Coordinates of C-alpha atoms in Angstrom, one line a residue:
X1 CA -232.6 55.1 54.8
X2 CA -229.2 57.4 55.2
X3 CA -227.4 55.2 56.2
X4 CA -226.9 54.3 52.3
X5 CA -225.6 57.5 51.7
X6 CA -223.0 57.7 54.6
X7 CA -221.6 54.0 53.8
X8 CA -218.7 54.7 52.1
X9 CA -217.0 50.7 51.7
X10 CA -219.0 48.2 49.8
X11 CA -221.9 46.8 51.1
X12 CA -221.9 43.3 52.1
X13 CA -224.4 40.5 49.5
X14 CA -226.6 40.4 52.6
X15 CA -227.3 44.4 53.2
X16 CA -227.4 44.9 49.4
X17 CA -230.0 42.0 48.7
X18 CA -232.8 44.3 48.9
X19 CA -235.3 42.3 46.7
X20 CA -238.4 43.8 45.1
X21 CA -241.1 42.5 44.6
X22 CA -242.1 42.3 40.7
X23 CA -245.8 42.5 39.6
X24 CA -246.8 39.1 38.2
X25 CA -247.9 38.8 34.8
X26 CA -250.0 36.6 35.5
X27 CA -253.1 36.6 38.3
X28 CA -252.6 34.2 41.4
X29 CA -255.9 33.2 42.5
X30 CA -257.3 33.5 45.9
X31 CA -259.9 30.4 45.7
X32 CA -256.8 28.4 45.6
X33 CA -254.7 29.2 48.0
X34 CA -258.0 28.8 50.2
X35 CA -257.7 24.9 48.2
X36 CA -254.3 24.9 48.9
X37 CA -254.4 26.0 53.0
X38 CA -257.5 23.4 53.5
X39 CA -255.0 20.7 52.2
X40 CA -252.2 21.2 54.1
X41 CA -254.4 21.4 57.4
X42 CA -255.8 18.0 56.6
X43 CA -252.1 16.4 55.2
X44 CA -250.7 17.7 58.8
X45 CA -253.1 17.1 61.0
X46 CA -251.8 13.3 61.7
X47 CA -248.3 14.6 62.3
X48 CA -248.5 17.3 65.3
X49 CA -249.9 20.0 62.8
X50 CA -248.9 23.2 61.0
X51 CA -247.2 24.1 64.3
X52 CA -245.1 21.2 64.6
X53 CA -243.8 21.9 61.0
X54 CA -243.1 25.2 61.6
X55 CA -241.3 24.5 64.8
X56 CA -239.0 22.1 62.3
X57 CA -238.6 25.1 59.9
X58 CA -237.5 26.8 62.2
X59 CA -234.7 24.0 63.3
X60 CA -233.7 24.2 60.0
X61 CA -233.3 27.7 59.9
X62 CA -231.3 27.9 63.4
X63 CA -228.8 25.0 62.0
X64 CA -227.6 26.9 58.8
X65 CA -227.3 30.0 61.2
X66 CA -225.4 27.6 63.3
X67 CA -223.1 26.7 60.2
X68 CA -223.1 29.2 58.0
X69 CA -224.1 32.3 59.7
X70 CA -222.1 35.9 60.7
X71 CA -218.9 34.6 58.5
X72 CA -219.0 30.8 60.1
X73 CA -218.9 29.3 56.3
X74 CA -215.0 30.6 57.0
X75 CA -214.7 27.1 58.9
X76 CA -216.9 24.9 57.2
X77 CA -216.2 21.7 56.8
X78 CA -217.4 18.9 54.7
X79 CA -219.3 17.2 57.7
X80 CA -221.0 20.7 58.2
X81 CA -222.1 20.4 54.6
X82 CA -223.6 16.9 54.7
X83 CA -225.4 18.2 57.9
X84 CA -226.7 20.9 55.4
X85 CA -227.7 19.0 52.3
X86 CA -229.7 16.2 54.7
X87 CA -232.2 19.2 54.9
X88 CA -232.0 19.6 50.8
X89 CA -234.2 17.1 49.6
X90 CA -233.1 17.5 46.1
X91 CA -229.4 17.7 46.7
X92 CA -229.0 15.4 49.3
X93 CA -228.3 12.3 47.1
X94 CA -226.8 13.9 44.3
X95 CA -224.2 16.7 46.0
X96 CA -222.3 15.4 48.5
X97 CA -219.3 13.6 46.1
X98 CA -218.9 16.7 44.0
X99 CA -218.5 18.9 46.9
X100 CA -216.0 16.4 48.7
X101 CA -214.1 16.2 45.0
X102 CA -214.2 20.0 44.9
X103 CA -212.6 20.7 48.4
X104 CA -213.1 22.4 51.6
X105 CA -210.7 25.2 50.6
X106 CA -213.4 25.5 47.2
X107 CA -216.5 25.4 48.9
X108 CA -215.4 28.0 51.8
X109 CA -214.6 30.7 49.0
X110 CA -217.8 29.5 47.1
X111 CA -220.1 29.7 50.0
X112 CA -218.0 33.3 50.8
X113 CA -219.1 34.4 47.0
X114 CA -222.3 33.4 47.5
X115 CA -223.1 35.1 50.7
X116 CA -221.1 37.8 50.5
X117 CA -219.6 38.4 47.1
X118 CA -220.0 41.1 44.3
X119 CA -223.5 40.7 41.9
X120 CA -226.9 39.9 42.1
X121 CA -228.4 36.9 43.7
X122 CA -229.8 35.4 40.9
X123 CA -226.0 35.2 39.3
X124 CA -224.3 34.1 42.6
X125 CA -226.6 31.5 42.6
X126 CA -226.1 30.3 39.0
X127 CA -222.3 31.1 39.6
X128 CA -221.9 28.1 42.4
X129 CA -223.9 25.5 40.8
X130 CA -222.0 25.9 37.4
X131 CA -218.5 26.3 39.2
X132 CA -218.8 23.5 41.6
X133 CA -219.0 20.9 38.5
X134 CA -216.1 23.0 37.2
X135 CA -214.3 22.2 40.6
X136 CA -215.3 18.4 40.9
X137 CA -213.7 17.9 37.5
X138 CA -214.8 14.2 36.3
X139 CA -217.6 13.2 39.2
X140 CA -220.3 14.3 36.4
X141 CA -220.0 10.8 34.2
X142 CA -221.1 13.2 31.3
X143 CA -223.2 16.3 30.3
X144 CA -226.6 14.6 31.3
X145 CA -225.0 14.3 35.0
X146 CA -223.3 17.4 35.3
X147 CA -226.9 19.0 33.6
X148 CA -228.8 17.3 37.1
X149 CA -225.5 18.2 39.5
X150 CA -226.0 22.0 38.7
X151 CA -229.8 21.8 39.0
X152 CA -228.6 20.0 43.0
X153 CA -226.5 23.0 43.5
X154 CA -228.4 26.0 42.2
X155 CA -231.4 24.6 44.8
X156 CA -228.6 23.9 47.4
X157 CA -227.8 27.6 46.9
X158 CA -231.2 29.0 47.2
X159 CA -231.8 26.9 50.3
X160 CA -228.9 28.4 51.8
X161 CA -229.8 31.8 51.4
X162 CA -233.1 31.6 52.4
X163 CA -232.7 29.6 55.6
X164 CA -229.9 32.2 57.0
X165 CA -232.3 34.8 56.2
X166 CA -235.7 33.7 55.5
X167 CA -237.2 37.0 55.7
X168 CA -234.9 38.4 53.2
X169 CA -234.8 35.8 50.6
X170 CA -237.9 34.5 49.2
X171 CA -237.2 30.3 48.7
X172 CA -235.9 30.5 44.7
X173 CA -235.6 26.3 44.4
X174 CA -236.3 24.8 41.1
X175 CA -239.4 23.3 42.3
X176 CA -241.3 26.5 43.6
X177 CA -240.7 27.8 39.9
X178 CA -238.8 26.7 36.9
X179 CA -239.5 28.3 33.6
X180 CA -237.5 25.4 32.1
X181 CA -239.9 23.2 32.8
X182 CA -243.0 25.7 33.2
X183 CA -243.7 23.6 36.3
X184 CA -243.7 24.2 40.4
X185 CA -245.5 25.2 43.0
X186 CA -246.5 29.0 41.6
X187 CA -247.7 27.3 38.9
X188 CA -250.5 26.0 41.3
X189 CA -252.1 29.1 42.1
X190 CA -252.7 30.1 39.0
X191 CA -256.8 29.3 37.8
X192 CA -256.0 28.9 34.1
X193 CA -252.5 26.6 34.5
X194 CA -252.4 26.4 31.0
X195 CA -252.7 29.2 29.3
X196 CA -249.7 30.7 28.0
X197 CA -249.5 33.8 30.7
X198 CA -248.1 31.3 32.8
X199 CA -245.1 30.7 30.9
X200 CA -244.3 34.0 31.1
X201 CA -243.2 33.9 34.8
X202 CA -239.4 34.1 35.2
X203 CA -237.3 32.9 37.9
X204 CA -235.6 36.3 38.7
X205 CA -235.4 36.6 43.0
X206 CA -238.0 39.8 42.1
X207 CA -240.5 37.4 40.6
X208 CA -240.3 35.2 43.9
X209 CA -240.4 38.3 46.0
X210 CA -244.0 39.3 44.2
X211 CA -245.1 35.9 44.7
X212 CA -244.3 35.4 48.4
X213 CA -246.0 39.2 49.2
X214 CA -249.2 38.3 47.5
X215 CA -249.2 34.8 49.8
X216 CA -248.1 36.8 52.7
X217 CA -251.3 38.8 52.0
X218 CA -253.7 35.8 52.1
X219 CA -252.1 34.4 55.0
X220 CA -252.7 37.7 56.9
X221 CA -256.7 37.6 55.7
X222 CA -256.7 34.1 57.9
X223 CA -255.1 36.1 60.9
X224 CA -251.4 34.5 60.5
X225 CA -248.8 37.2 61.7
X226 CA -246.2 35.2 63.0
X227 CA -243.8 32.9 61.3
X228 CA -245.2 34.1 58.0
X229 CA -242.1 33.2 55.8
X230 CA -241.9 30.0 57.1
X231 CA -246.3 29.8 56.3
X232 CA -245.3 30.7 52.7
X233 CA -242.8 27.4 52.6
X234 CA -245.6 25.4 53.7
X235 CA -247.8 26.3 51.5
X236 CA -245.5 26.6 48.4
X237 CA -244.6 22.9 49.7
X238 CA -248.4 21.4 49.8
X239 CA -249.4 23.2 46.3
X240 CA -246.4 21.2 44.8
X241 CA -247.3 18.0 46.4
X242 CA -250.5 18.4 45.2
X243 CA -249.1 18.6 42.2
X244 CA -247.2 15.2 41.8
X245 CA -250.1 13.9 43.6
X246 CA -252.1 14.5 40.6
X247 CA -250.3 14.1 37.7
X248 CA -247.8 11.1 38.6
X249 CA -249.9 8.9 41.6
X250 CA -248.3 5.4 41.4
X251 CA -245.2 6.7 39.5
X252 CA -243.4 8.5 42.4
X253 CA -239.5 8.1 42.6
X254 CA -238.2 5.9 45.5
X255 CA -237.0 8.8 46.7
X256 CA -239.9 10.6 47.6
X257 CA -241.6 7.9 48.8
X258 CA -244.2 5.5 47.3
X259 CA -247.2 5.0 49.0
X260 CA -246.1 8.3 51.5
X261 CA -248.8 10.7 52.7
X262 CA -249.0 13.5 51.6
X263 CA -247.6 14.9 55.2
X264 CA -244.8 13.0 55.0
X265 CA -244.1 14.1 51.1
X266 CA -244.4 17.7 52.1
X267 CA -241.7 17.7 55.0
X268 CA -239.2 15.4 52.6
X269 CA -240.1 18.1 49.9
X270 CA -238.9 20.9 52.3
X271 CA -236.3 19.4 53.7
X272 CA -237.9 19.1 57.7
X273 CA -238.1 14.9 57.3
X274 CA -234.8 14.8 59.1
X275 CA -235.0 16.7 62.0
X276 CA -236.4 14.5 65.3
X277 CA -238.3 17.4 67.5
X278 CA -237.2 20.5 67.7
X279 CA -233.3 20.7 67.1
X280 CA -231.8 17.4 66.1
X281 CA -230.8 16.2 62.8
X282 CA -231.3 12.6 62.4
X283 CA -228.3 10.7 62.1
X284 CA -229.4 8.5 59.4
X285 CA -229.8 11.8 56.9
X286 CA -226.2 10.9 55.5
X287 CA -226.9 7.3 54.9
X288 CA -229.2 8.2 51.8
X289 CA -226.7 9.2 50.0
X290 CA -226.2 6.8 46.7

């Protein structure tokens, strides 16, 4: 491409984001995304269907354009935000005072840095969540809360970039993949969960960007050619409910809903629980917050 060589100023975060995709050190295994597709057919199949979903997605997508997109963060405000973190699942409850104690004048040259701003992604990312608890001084009672309020922002971060650019950005939130943990959604493709080549995934963007290509290559094998990055959040989403499903039935948080179906679990998880058809964000998103 020549034009790299004629550009002379600095590129913008969102021409120089040029991810590549890592090879996994571990196998991702083909009989389970086959599991994993057969699930979410059946978990949507009450609730309009894959389509239906992706037509949400796509809402999504089109309302952090609206917001956020071509240099709009310039003039966000704190209502934009909430708008925003209603489609977060895990921020929405925990963000929204630590943003409002940090300031619109804060978050407008955060969300500049973060979009826009010098260094990789992976250390924009980690750059916003740590200085937003910076910013909101005393919100975080103590270390345990501050801890959880920069886990809310780093996912509020990699939500943002991957919803203005979805084709770009693979979906880096903690619960696709956190080494931390060893836990998330990746984690559910792989045949032998335990063994100790799983730990040895990462969460650099390249290691996201290896996984999405070899799900964007299974979902082309079932003839899927349009929407693909927003078929990878669907099925990143049902391998993780499958997940909780299995390991903590019963013992679900409030939040995510006791006694939900697994439909319903996997549009909270991704954020699509509060849009009502195609374009509108429900009004009662906000009143979650706690």
């Amino acid at each position: 491409m020549l034009w790299f060589t004629k550009q002379r100023r600095e590129l913008p975060a969102s021409e120089r984001d040029l991810i590549a995709p890592a090879e996994l050190p571990v196998a991702l295994d083909d009989r389970l995304f086959v599991q994993h597709l057969a699930a979410l057919q059946v978990s949507l199949e009450a609730s309009g269907g894959i389509e239906a979903c992706l037509e949400r997605l796509d809402a999504k997508q089109r309302l952090f354009a609206e917001l956020l997109g071509k240099g709009r963060w310039a003039g966000v405000t704190l209502s934009d935000t909430e708008r925003l973190l209603g489609t977060v699942f895990t921020a929405r409850r925990r963000l929204y005072p630590l943003l409002a104690a940090a300031g619109e004048e804060w978050l407008r040259q955060a969300l500049q840095t973060l979009l826009e701003g010098p260094g990789e992604v992976r250390g924009r990312m980690e750059r916003f969540a740590a200085e937003l608890v910076v910013a909101a001084r005393d919100v975080p009672e103590d270390a345990r809360h501050a801890a959880k309020a920069r886990r809310a922002a780093f996912d509020f971060a990699a939500e943002t970039l991957h919803f203005l650019d979805p084709v770009r950005y693979p979906l880096m939130s903690r619960w696709v993949w956190d080494p931390a943990t060893r836990s998330g959604a990746l984690r559910e493709f792989v045949r032998e969960r335990d063994a100790a080549g799983s730990a040895m995934l990462d969460a650099s963007p390249e290691t996201f960007e290896g996984a999405r290509v070899w799900l964007k290559a299974r979902i082309a094998e079932q003839g899927v050619f349009r929407d693909v990055h927003f078929w990878i959040d669907l099925m990143l989403a049902q391998a993780y409910v499958t997940y909780l499903r299995s390991v903590a039935e019963g013992n679900l948080g409030g939040d995510f809903g006791r006694g939900a179906q697994p439909g319903e679990q996997l549009r909270k998880l991704l954020g699509i629980d509060c849009f009502d058809g195609r374009t509108r964000v429900k009004k009662s998103v906000s009143g979650e917050r706690s």
